[in-house]
Structures are given as structure tokens and as C-alpha cells.
């Protein structure tokens, strides 16, 4: 992974982990993130450190300054982790893809109008996608 992508993953990963801490999904994701930070050797220590950060995130109640401070702490941890183990960036991306809330899919409704003025065309003109309410 190139340096620019790693830096972007540090930034977005820290923000995403901090956001995930404030959701119910944290209960399922926390052990995997602790394993990622602990690298299998310090998992319990990493878990305890993450829980301290989470408590501050929850206590902040939306205070942007506190949330920014916790995201900064996570950025520092991620930067050190990725320097030591570049593959960890991909592992974090996979964890976040699994546990972060998915944005609602946007439904696009298009309306098309066609007008024929003073033309010599004498047949019907039909433009259709999905036609609803034909009985009105």
C-alpha cells in the first residue's frame, strides 16, 4: 500500500474507529480491533486502552473537541501500527467494512417530459420506465 493510501487510512480509520465506539456494533468489533492493535501479543492491554478511549467518546456526548482528541490518539496508534505492519491497514479496512453502518441507498426518480409541437408525426409517443397508477 503506498504512503498516500496509508496516510488516508490512518485519518479515516481513526475517525471510523472513534465513531464505531459510539455504536452497538462496538461490542462485536472491539475484540477484532484489539487484536489488530495488540498484534496477538498485547491484545488484553490494547483492549483496555481502547475501552478507556471508548469511555471518553461516550462521555463526550457529541463534544467535537473531545471526539477530535480521541481520533488524534487513535491516529497516533494507527500510524505506529501501520509503520510496524503495513498489512494492518488492509485488516482495519476489512473490519470497518464489516461493522460500520452502511449508508442508505439513494433511490433516484427521474421524470421525463416529451413535447411534440407542430410536427408531422402522427403516431403515439411512449417513453416508459416503470409505470404506476394506470387506473387513475
PDB file of C-alpha atoms in Angstrom:
ATOM      1  CA  UNK A   1       0.000   0.000   0.000  1.00  0.00           C
ATOM      2  CA  UNK A   2       1.530   3.343  -0.965  1.00  0.00           C
ATOM      3  CA  UNK A   3       2.240   6.097   1.567  1.00  0.00           C
ATOM      4  CA  UNK A   4      -0.706   8.260   0.478  1.00  0.00           C
ATOM      5  CA  UNK A   5      -3.185   5.428   0.931  1.00  0.00           C
ATOM      6  CA  UNK A   6      -1.695   4.533   4.307  1.00  0.00           C
ATOM      7  CA  UNK A   7      -1.989   8.158   5.450  1.00  0.00           C
ATOM      8  CA  UNK A   8      -5.613   8.276   4.278  1.00  0.00           C
ATOM      9  CA  UNK A   9      -6.299   5.018   6.115  1.00  0.00           C
ATOM     10  CA  UNK A  10      -4.750   6.478   9.281  1.00  0.00           C
ATOM     11  CA  UNK A  11      -7.023   9.522   9.059  1.00  0.00           C
ATOM     12  CA  UNK A  12     -10.247   7.836   8.037  1.00  0.00           C
ATOM     13  CA  UNK A  13      -9.571   4.725  10.110  1.00  0.00           C
ATOM     14  CA  UNK A  14      -9.133   6.698  13.315  1.00  0.00           C
ATOM     15  CA  UNK A  15     -12.321   8.667  12.711  1.00  0.00           C
ATOM     16  CA  UNK A  16     -14.228   5.490  11.833  1.00  0.00           C
ATOM     17  CA  UNK A  17     -12.995   3.578  14.884  1.00  0.00           C
ATOM     18  CA  UNK A  18     -13.932   6.501  17.145  1.00  0.00           C
ATOM     19  CA  UNK A  19     -17.380   6.606  15.525  1.00  0.00           C
ATOM     20  CA  UNK A  20     -17.779   2.843  15.823  1.00  0.00           C
ATOM     21  CA  UNK A  21     -17.069   3.102  19.553  1.00  0.00           C
ATOM     22  CA  UNK A  22     -20.327   5.010  19.976  1.00  0.00           C
ATOM     23  CA  UNK A  23     -22.442   2.281  18.338  1.00  0.00           C
ATOM     24  CA  UNK A  24     -23.808  -1.074  19.443  1.00  0.00           C
ATOM     25  CA  UNK A  25     -21.592  -2.728  16.825  1.00  0.00           C
ATOM     26  CA  UNK A  26     -18.572  -1.914  19.003  1.00  0.00           C
ATOM     27  CA  UNK A  27     -19.412  -4.923  21.205  1.00  0.00           C
ATOM     28  CA  UNK A  28     -18.777  -7.222  18.240  1.00  0.00           C
ATOM     29  CA  UNK A  29     -15.930  -5.284  16.616  1.00  0.00           C
ATOM     30  CA  UNK A  30     -13.896  -4.420  19.718  1.00  0.00           C
ATOM     31  CA  UNK A  31     -12.161  -7.787  20.110  1.00  0.00           C
ATOM     32  CA  UNK A  32     -11.019  -7.765  16.477  1.00  0.00           C
ATOM     33  CA  UNK A  33      -9.761  -4.207  16.714  1.00  0.00           C
ATOM     34  CA  UNK A  34      -7.976  -5.003  19.991  1.00  0.00           C
ATOM     35  CA  UNK A  35      -6.319  -7.997  18.271  1.00  0.00           C
ATOM     36  CA  UNK A  36      -5.282  -5.705  15.441  1.00  0.00           C
ATOM     37  CA  UNK A  37      -3.711  -3.183  17.834  1.00  0.00           C
ATOM     38  CA  UNK A  38      -2.252  -5.861  20.119  1.00  0.00           C
ATOM     39  CA  UNK A  39      -0.951  -7.996  17.226  1.00  0.00           C
ATOM     40  CA  UNK A  40      -1.745 -11.155  19.183  1.00  0.00           C
ATOM     41  CA  UNK A  41       0.743 -10.376  21.938  1.00  0.00           C
ATOM     42  CA  UNK A  42      -0.804  -7.481  23.815  1.00  0.00           C
ATOM     43  CA  UNK A  43      -4.494  -7.972  22.991  1.00  0.00           C
ATOM     44  CA  UNK A  44      -5.741  -7.508  26.577  1.00  0.00           C
ATOM     45  CA  UNK A  45      -3.650  -4.372  27.054  1.00  0.00           C
ATOM     46  CA  UNK A  46      -4.876  -2.978  23.714  1.00  0.00           C
ATOM     47  CA  UNK A  47      -8.465  -3.830  24.646  1.00  0.00           C
ATOM     48  CA  UNK A  48      -8.139  -1.954  27.943  1.00  0.00           C
ATOM     49  CA  UNK A  49      -6.649   1.095  26.196  1.00  0.00           C
ATOM     50  CA  UNK A  50      -9.438   1.076  23.603  1.00  0.00           C
ATOM     51  CA  UNK A  51     -12.067   0.868  26.347  1.00  0.00           C
ATOM     52  CA  UNK A  52     -10.579   3.979  28.011  1.00  0.00           C
ATOM     53  CA  UNK A  53     -10.859   5.824  24.698  1.00  0.00           C
ATOM     54  CA  UNK A  54     -14.394   4.498  24.206  1.00  0.00           C
ATOM     55  CA  UNK A  55     -15.471   5.659  27.666  1.00  0.00           C
ATOM     56  CA  UNK A  56     -14.265   9.161  26.816  1.00  0.00           C
ATOM     57  CA  UNK A  57     -16.050   9.058  23.446  1.00  0.00           C
ATOM     58  CA  UNK A  58     -19.309   8.018  25.102  1.00  0.00           C
ATOM     59  CA  UNK A  59     -18.886  10.537  27.894  1.00  0.00           C
ATOM     60  CA  UNK A  60     -18.263  13.321  25.359  1.00  0.00           C
ATOM     61  CA  UNK A  61     -21.856  13.111  24.196  1.00  0.00           C
ATOM     62  CA  UNK A  62     -21.059  14.722  20.845  1.00  0.00           C
ATOM     63  CA  UNK A  63     -18.467  17.226  22.124  1.00  0.00           C
ATOM     64  CA  UNK A  64     -16.460  17.718  18.923  1.00  0.00           C
ATOM     65  CA  UNK A  65     -13.254  18.700  20.743  1.00  0.00           C
ATOM     66  CA  UNK A  66     -13.208  15.528  22.854  1.00  0.00           C
ATOM     67  CA  UNK A  67     -14.019  13.410  19.805  1.00  0.00           C
ATOM     68  CA  UNK A  68     -11.201  15.088  17.854  1.00  0.00           C
ATOM     69  CA  UNK A  69      -8.782  14.380  20.725  1.00  0.00           C
ATOM     70  CA  UNK A  70      -9.726  10.697  20.770  1.00  0.00           C
ATOM     71  CA  UNK A  71      -9.472  10.447  16.992  1.00  0.00           C
ATOM     72  CA  UNK A  72      -5.987  12.017  17.267  1.00  0.00           C
ATOM     73  CA  UNK A  73      -4.976   9.396  19.846  1.00  0.00           C
ATOM     74  CA  UNK A  74      -6.223   6.662  17.523  1.00  0.00           C
ATOM     75  CA  UNK A  75      -4.401   8.243  14.560  1.00  0.00           C
ATOM     76  CA  UNK A  76      -1.128   8.092  16.505  1.00  0.00           C
ATOM     77  CA  UNK A  77      -1.730   4.435  17.379  1.00  0.00           C
ATOM     78  CA  UNK A  78      -2.634   3.567  13.787  1.00  0.00           C
ATOM     79  CA  UNK A  79       0.387   5.410  12.382  1.00  0.00           C
ATOM     80  CA  UNK A  80       2.709   3.382  14.636  1.00  0.00           C
ATOM     81  CA  UNK A  81       0.853   0.153  13.856  1.00  0.00           C
ATOM     82  CA  UNK A  82       0.990   0.656  10.080  1.00  0.00           C
ATOM     83  CA  UNK A  83       4.685   1.576  10.221  1.00  0.00           C
ATOM     84  CA  UNK A  84       5.352  -1.683  12.058  1.00  0.00           C
ATOM     85  CA  UNK A  85       2.953  -3.766   9.981  1.00  0.00           C
ATOM     86  CA  UNK A  86       1.713  -2.260   6.676  1.00  0.00           C
ATOM     87  CA  UNK A  87      -0.732  -5.157   6.149  1.00  0.00           C
ATOM     88  CA  UNK A  88      -2.635  -3.968   9.220  1.00  0.00           C
ATOM     89  CA  UNK A  89      -4.125  -1.137   7.127  1.00  0.00           C
ATOM     90  CA  UNK A  90      -5.926  -3.686   4.954  1.00  0.00           C
ATOM     91  CA  UNK A  91      -7.036  -5.639   8.042  1.00  0.00           C
ATOM     92  CA  UNK A  92      -8.527  -2.479   9.544  1.00  0.00           C
ATOM     93  CA  UNK A  93     -10.283  -1.639   6.279  1.00  0.00           C
ATOM     94  CA  UNK A  94     -11.885  -5.103   6.258  1.00  0.00           C
ATOM     95  CA  UNK A  95     -13.035  -4.795   9.884  1.00  0.00           C
ATOM     96  CA  UNK A  96     -14.536  -1.371   9.284  1.00  0.00           C
ATOM     97  CA  UNK A  97     -16.268  -2.522   6.094  1.00  0.00           C
ATOM     98  CA  UNK A  98     -17.916  -5.277   8.092  1.00  0.00           C
ATOM     99  CA  UNK A  99     -19.018  -3.259  11.108  1.00  0.00           C
ATOM    100  CA  UNK A 100     -19.575   0.332  10.035  1.00  0.00           C
ATOM    101  CA  UNK A 101     -23.186   1.271   9.327  1.00  0.00           C
ATOM    102  CA  UNK A 102     -23.939   1.196   5.637  1.00  0.00           C
ATOM    103  CA  UNK A 103     -25.254   4.450   4.175  1.00  0.00           C
ATOM    104  CA  UNK A 104     -28.809   4.191   2.906  1.00  0.00           C
ATOM    105  CA  UNK A 105     -29.012   3.586  -0.796  1.00  0.00           C
ATOM    106  CA  UNK A 106     -30.336   6.531  -2.670  1.00  0.00           C
ATOM    107  CA  UNK A 107     -33.326   5.913  -4.884  1.00  0.00           C
ATOM    108  CA  UNK A 108     -33.327   8.054  -7.982  1.00  0.00           C
ATOM    109  CA  UNK A 109     -36.620   9.082  -9.516  1.00  0.00           C
ATOM    110  CA  UNK A 110     -36.362  10.700 -12.911  1.00  0.00           C
ATOM    111  CA  UNK A 111     -39.201  12.409 -14.700  1.00  0.00           C
ATOM    112  CA  UNK A 112     -39.019  12.938 -18.446  1.00  0.00           C
ATOM    113  CA  UNK A 113     -41.366  15.084 -20.457  1.00  0.00           C
ATOM    114  CA  UNK A 114     -41.529  14.999 -24.206  1.00  0.00           C
ATOM    115  CA  UNK A 115     -43.375  17.586 -26.233  1.00  0.00           C
ATOM    116  CA  UNK A 116     -44.145  17.422 -29.946  1.00  0.00           C
ATOM    117  CA  UNK A 117     -45.137  20.746 -31.438  1.00  0.00           C
ATOM    118  CA  UNK A 118     -46.348  21.287 -34.983  1.00  0.00           C
ATOM    119  CA  UNK A 119     -44.763  18.096 -36.160  1.00  0.00           C
ATOM    120  CA  UNK A 120     -45.889  15.792 -38.919  1.00  0.00           C
ATOM    121  CA  UNK A 121     -45.551  12.705 -36.717  1.00  0.00           C
ATOM    122  CA  UNK A 122     -48.994  11.125 -36.411  1.00  0.00           C
ATOM    123  CA  UNK A 123     -48.379   8.123 -34.133  1.00  0.00           C
ATOM    124  CA  UNK A 124     -48.318   7.821 -30.340  1.00  0.00           C
ATOM    125  CA  UNK A 125     -45.151   8.642 -28.427  1.00  0.00           C
ATOM    126  CA  UNK A 126     -44.382   6.482 -25.386  1.00  0.00           C
ATOM    127  CA  UNK A 127     -41.472   6.840 -23.006  1.00  0.00           C
ATOM    128  CA  UNK A 128     -41.571   4.360 -20.159  1.00  0.00           C
ATOM    129  CA  UNK A 129     -39.553   3.067 -17.319  1.00  0.00           C
ATOM    130  CA  UNK A 130     -41.817   1.894 -14.547  1.00  0.00           C
ATOM    131  CA  UNK A 131     -45.437   2.969 -14.983  1.00  0.00           C
ATOM    132  CA  UNK A 132     -47.510   3.318 -11.826  1.00  0.00           C
ATOM    133  CA  UNK A 133     -51.160   4.196 -11.179  1.00  0.00           C
ATOM    134  CA  UNK A 134     -52.524   3.274 -14.597  1.00  0.00           C
ATOM    135  CA  UNK A 135     -56.089   3.166 -13.222  1.00  0.00           C
ATOM    136  CA  UNK A 136     -56.351   6.869 -12.437  1.00  0.00           C
TER     137      UNK A 136
END
